[in-house]
PDB file of C-alpha atoms in Angstrom:
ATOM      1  CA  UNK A   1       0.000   0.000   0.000  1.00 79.00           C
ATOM      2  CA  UNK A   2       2.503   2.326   0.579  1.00 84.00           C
ATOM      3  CA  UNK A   3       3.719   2.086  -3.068  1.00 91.00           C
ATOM      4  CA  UNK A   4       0.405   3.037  -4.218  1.00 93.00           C
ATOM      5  CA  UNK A   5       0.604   5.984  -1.466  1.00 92.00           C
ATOM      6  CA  UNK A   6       3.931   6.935  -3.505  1.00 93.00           C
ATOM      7  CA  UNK A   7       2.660   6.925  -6.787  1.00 95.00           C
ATOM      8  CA  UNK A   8      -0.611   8.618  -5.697  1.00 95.00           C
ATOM      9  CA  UNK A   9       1.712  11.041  -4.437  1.00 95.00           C
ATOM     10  CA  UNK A  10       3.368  11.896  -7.174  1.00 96.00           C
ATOM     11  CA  UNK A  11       0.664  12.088  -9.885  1.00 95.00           C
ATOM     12  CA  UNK A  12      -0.960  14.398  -7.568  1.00 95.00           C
ATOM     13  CA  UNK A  13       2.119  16.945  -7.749  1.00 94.00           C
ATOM     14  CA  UNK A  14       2.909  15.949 -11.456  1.00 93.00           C
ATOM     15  CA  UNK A  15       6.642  15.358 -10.791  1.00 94.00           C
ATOM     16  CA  UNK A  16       9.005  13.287  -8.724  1.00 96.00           C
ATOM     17  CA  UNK A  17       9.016  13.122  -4.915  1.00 95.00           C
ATOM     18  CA  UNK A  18      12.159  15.363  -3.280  1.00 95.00           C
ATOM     19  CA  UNK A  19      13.660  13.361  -0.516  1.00 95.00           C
ATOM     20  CA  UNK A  20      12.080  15.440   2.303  1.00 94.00           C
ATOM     21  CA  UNK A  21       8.525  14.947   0.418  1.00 93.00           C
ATOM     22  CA  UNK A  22       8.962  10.731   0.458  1.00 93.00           C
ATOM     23  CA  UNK A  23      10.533  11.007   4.044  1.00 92.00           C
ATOM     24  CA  UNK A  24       7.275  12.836   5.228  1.00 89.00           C
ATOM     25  CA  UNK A  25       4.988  10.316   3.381  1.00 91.00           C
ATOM     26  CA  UNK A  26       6.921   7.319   4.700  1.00 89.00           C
ATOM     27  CA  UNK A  27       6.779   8.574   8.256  1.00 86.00           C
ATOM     28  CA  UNK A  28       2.754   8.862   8.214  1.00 84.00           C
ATOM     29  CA  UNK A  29       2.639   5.675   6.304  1.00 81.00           C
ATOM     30  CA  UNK A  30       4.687   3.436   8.558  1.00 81.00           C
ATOM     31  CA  UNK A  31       4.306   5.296  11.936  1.00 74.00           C
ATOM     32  CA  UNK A  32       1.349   6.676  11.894  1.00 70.00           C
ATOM     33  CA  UNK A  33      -1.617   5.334   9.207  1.00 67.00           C
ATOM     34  CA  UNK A  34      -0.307   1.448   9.479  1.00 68.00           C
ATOM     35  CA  UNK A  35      -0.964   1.618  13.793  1.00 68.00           C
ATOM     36  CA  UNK A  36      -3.572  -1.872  13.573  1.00 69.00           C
ATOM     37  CA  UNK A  37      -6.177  -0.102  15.639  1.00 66.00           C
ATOM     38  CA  UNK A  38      -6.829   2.452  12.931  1.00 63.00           C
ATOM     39  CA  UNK A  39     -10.319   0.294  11.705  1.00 64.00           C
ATOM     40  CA  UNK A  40     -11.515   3.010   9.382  1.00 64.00           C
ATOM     41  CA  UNK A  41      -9.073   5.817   9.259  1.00 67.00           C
ATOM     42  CA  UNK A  42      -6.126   3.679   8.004  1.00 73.00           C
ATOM     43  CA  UNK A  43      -4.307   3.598   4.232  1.00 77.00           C
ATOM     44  CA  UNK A  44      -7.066   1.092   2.231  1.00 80.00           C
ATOM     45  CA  UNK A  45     -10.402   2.318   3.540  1.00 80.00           C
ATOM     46  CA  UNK A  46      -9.731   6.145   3.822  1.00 85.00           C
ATOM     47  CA  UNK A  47      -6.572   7.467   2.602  1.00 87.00           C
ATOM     48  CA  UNK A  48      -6.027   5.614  -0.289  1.00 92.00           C
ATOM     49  CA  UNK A  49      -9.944   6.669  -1.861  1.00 94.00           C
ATOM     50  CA  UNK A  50      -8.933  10.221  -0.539  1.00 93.00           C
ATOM     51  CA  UNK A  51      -5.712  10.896  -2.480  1.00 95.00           C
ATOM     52  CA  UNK A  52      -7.315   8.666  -5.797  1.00 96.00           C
ATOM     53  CA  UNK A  53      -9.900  11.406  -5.966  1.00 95.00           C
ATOM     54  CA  UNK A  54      -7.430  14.343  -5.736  1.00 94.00           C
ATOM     55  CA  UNK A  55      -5.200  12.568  -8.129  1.00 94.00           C
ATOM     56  CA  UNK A  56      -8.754  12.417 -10.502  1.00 94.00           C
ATOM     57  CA  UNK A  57      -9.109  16.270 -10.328  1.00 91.00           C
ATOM     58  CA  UNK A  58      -5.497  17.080  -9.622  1.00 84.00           C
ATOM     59  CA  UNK A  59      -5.893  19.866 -12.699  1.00 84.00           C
ATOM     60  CA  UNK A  60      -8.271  21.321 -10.946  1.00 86.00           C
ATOM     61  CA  UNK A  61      -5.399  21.309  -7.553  1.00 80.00           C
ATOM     62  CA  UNK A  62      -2.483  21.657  -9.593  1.00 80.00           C
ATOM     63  CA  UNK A  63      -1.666  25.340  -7.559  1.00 89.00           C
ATOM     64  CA  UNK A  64      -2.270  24.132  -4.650  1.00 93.00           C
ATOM     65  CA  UNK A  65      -1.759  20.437  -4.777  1.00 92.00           C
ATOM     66  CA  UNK A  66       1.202  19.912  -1.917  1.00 92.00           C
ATOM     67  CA  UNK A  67      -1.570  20.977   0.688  1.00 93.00           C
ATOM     68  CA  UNK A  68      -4.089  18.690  -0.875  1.00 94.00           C
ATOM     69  CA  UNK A  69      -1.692  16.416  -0.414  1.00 94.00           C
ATOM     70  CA  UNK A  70      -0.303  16.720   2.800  1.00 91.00           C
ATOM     71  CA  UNK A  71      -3.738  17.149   4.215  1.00 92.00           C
ATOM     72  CA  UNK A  72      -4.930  14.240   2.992  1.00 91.00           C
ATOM     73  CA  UNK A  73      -2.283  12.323   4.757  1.00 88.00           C
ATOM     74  CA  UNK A  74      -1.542  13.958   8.040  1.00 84.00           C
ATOM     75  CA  UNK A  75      -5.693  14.735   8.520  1.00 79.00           C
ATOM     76  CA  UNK A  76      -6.239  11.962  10.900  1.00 72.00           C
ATOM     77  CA  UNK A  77      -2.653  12.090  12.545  1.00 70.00           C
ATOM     78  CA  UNK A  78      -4.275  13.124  16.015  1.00 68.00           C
ATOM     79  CA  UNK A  79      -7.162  10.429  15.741  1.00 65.00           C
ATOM     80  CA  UNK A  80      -6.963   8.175  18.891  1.00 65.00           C
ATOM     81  CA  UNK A  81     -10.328   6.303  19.414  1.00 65.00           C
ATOM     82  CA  UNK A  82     -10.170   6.695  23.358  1.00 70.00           C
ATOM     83  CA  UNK A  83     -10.283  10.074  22.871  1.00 66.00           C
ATOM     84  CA  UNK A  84     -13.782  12.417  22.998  1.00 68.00           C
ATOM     85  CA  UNK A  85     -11.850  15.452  21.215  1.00 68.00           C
ATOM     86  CA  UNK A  86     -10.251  14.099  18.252  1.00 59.00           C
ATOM     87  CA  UNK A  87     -11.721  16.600  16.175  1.00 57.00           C
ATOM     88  CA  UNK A  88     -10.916  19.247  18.457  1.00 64.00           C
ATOM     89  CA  UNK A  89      -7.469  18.193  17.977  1.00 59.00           C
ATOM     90  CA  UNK A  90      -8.012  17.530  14.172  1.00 53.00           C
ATOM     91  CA  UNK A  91      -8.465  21.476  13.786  1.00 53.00           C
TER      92      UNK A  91
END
């Protein structure tokens, strides 16, 4: 999964990853989006369909597509399901 992540990735920015880009993705793939209590807010079920539609419209992102990016991927980096103010957090 995290090779589709990577590819995702860089379709939605049109060009190659920089080193600092992949080391960000890899970091939220492996440490944070792969943690086995993640039911719904993990790579396959919410992620994944996330960055597959910005990669659809990515013309219409192409400005501003690092954000959609990076949003997309660190959105959910808080999420904890113990916790009552996740979205709180998520802000």
């Amino acid at each position: 999964m995290k090779e589709r992540v990577l590819k995702l990735a860089t379709e939605i920015l049109g060009r190659d990853l920089n080193f600092h880009e992949a080391n960000l993705i890899n970091t939220v793939v492996n440490k944070i989006l792969s943690e086995k209590w993640r039911k719904y807010h993990d790579l396959e079920h919410h992620i994944i369909p996330m960055l597959e539609k910005i990669s659809s419209n990515r013309v219409k992102f192409k400005d501003v597509a690092e954000a959609y990016l990076f949003a997309a991927l660190y959105h959910d980096a808080v999420y904890c399901p113990r916790k009552k103010d996740n979205e709180e957090k998520s802000e």
